[in-house]
PDB file of C-alpha atoms in Angstrom:
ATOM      1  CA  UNK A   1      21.257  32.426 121.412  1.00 51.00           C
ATOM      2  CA  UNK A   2      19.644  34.301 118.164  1.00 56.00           C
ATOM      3  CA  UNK A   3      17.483  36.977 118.105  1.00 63.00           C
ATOM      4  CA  UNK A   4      14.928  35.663 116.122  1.00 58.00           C
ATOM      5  CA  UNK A   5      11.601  35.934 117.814  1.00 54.00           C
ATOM      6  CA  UNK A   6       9.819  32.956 118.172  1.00 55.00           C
ATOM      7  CA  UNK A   7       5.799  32.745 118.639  1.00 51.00           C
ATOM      8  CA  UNK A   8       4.994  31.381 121.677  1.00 52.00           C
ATOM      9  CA  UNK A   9       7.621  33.224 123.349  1.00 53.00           C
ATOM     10  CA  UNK A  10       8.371  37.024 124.819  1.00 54.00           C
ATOM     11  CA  UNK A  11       6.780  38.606 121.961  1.00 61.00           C
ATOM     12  CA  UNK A  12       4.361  41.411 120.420  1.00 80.00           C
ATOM     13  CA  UNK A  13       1.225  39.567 120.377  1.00 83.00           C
ATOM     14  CA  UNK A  14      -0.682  42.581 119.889  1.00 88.00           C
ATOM     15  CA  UNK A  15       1.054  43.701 116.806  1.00 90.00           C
ATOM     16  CA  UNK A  16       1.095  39.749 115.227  1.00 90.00           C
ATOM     17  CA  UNK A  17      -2.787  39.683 116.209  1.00 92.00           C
ATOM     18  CA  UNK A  18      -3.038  43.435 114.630  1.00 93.00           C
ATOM     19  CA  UNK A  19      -1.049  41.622 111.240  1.00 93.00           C
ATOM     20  CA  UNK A  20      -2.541  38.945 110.695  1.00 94.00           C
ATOM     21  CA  UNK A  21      -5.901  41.254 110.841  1.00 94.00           C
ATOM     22  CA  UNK A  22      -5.052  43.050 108.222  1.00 95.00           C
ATOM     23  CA  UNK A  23      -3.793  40.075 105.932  1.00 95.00           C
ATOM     24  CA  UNK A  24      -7.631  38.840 106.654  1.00 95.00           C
ATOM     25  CA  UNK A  25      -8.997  42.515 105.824  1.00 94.00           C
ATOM     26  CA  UNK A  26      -7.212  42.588 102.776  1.00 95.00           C
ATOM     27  CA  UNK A  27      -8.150  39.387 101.735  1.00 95.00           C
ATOM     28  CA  UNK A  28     -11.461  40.052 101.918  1.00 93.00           C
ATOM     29  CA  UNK A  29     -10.814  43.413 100.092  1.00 94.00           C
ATOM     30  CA  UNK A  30      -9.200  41.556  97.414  1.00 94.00           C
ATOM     31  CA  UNK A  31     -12.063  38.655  96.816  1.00 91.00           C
ATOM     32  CA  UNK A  32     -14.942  41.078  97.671  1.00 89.00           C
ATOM     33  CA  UNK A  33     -16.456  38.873 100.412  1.00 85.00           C
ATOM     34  CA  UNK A  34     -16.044  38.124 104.097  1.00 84.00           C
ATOM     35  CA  UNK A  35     -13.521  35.320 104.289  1.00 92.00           C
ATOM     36  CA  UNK A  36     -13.881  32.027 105.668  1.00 93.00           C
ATOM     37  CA  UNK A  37     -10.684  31.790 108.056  1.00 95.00           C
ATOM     38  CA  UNK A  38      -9.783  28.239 109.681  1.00 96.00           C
ATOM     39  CA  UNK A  39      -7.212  27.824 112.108  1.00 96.00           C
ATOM     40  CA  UNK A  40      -5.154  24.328 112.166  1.00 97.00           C
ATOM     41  CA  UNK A  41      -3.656  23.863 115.835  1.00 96.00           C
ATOM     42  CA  UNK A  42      -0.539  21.756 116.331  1.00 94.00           C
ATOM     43  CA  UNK A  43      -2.018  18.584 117.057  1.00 95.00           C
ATOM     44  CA  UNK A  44      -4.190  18.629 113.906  1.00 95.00           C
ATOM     45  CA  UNK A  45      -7.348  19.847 114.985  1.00 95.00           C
ATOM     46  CA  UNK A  46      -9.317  22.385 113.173  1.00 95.00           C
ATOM     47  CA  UNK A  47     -11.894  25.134 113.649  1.00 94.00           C
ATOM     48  CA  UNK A  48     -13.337  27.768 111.620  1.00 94.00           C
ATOM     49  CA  UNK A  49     -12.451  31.522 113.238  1.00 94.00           C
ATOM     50  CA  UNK A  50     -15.499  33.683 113.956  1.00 92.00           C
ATOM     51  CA  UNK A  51     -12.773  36.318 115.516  1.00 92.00           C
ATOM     52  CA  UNK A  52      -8.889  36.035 117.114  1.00 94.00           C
ATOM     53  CA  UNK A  53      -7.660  38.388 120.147  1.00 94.00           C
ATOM     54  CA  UNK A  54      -4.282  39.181 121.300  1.00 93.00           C
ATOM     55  CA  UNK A  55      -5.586  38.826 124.653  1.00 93.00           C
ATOM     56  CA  UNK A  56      -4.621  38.095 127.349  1.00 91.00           C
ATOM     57  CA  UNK A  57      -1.427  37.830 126.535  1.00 88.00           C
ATOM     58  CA  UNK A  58       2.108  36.660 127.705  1.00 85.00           C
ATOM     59  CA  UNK A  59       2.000  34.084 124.506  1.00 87.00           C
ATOM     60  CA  UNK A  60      -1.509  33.707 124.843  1.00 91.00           C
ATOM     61  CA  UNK A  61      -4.081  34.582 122.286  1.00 93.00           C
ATOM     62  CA  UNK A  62      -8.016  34.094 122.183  1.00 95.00           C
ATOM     63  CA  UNK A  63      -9.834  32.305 119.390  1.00 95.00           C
ATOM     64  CA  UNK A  64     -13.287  32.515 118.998  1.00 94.00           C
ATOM     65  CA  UNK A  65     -14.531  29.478 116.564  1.00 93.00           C
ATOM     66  CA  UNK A  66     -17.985  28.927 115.287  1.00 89.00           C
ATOM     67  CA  UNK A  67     -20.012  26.180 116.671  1.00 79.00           C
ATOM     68  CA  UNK A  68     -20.213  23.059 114.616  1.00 69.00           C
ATOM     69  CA  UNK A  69     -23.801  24.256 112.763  1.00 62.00           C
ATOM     70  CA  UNK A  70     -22.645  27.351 111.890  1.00 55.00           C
ATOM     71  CA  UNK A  71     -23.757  29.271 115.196  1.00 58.00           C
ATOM     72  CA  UNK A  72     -22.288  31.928 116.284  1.00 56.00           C
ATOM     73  CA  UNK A  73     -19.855  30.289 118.907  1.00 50.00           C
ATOM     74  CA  UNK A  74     -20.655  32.648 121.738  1.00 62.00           C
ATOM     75  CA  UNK A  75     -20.462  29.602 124.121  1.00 82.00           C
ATOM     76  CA  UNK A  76     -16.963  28.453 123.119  1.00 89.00           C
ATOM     77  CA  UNK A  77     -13.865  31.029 123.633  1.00 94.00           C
ATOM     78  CA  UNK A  78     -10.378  29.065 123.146  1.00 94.00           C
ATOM     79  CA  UNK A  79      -7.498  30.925 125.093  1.00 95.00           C
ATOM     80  CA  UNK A  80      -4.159  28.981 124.050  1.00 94.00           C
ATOM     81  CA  UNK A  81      -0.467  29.418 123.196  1.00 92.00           C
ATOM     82  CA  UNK A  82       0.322  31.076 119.836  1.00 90.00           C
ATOM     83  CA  UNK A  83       2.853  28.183 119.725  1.00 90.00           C
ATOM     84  CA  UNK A  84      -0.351  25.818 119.342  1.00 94.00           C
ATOM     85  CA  UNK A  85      -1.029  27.555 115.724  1.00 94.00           C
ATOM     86  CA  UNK A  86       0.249  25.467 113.209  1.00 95.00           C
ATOM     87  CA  UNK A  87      -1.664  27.282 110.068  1.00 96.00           C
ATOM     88  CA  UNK A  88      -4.091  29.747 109.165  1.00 96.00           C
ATOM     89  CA  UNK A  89      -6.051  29.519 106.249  1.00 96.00           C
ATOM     90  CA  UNK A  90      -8.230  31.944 104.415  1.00 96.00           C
ATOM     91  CA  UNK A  91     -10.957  31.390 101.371  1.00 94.00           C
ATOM     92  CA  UNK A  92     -13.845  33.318  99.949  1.00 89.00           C
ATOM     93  CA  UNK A  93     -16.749  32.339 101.426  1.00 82.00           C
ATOM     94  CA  UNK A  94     -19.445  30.820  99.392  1.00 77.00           C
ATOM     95  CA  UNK A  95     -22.890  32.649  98.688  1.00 66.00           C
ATOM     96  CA  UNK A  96     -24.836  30.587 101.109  1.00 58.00           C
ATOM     97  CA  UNK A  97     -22.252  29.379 104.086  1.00 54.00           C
ATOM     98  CA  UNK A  98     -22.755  30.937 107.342  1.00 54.00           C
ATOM     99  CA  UNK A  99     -19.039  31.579 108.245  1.00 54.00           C
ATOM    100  CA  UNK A 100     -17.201  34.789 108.074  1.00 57.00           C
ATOM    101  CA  UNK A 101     -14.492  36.540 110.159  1.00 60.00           C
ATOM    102  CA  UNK A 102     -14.781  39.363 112.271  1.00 61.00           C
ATOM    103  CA  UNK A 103     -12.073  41.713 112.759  1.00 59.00           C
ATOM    104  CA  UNK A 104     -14.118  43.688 115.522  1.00 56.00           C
ATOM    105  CA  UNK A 105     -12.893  40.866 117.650  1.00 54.00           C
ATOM    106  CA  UNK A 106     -15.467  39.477 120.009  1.00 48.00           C
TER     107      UNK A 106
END
């Protein structure tokens, strides 16, 4: 059995979520704009991120997508294995699109 940590598994969720935050942050830094950040799950589905949360845990993390307009996807919250993450993608955000990532969380 290796070492290796595996997401999905036993792991620190709070300090991936924390990560990947700061890959957005920077980013954003870098292209001077909010970024547009779209999550690809496992079995090919896609949604743009309004925010992500290490909660609640236990290989579970909380996704927060906008609705299909644009909205601000208060009425959807995804709670699902970090195994079910296939890819995220960031891109700077165009002048007039709607979409842009949070990293206050919810």
């Amino acid at each position: 059995m290796s070492d290796l940590w595996i997401p999905g598994a036993s792991g620190p969720l709070d300090d991936l979520v924390a990560r990947i935050r700061l890959r957005i942050e920077a980013f954003a830094e870098r292209t001077g704009a909010p970024p547009v950040v779209e999550v690809e799950l496992r079995d090919g589905s896609t949604a743009l991120l309004r925010s992500l949360d290490a909660d609640p845990g236990f290989g579970f993390v909380t996704l927060v997508p906008f609705g299909d307009d644009g909205d601000d996807g208060d009425d959807q919250e995804w709670i699902l294995p970090i195994a079910a993450v296939a890819r995220i993608t960031m891109r700077k955000a165009e002048e007039r699109e709607p979409f842009g990532f949070s990293s206050a969380g919810r």
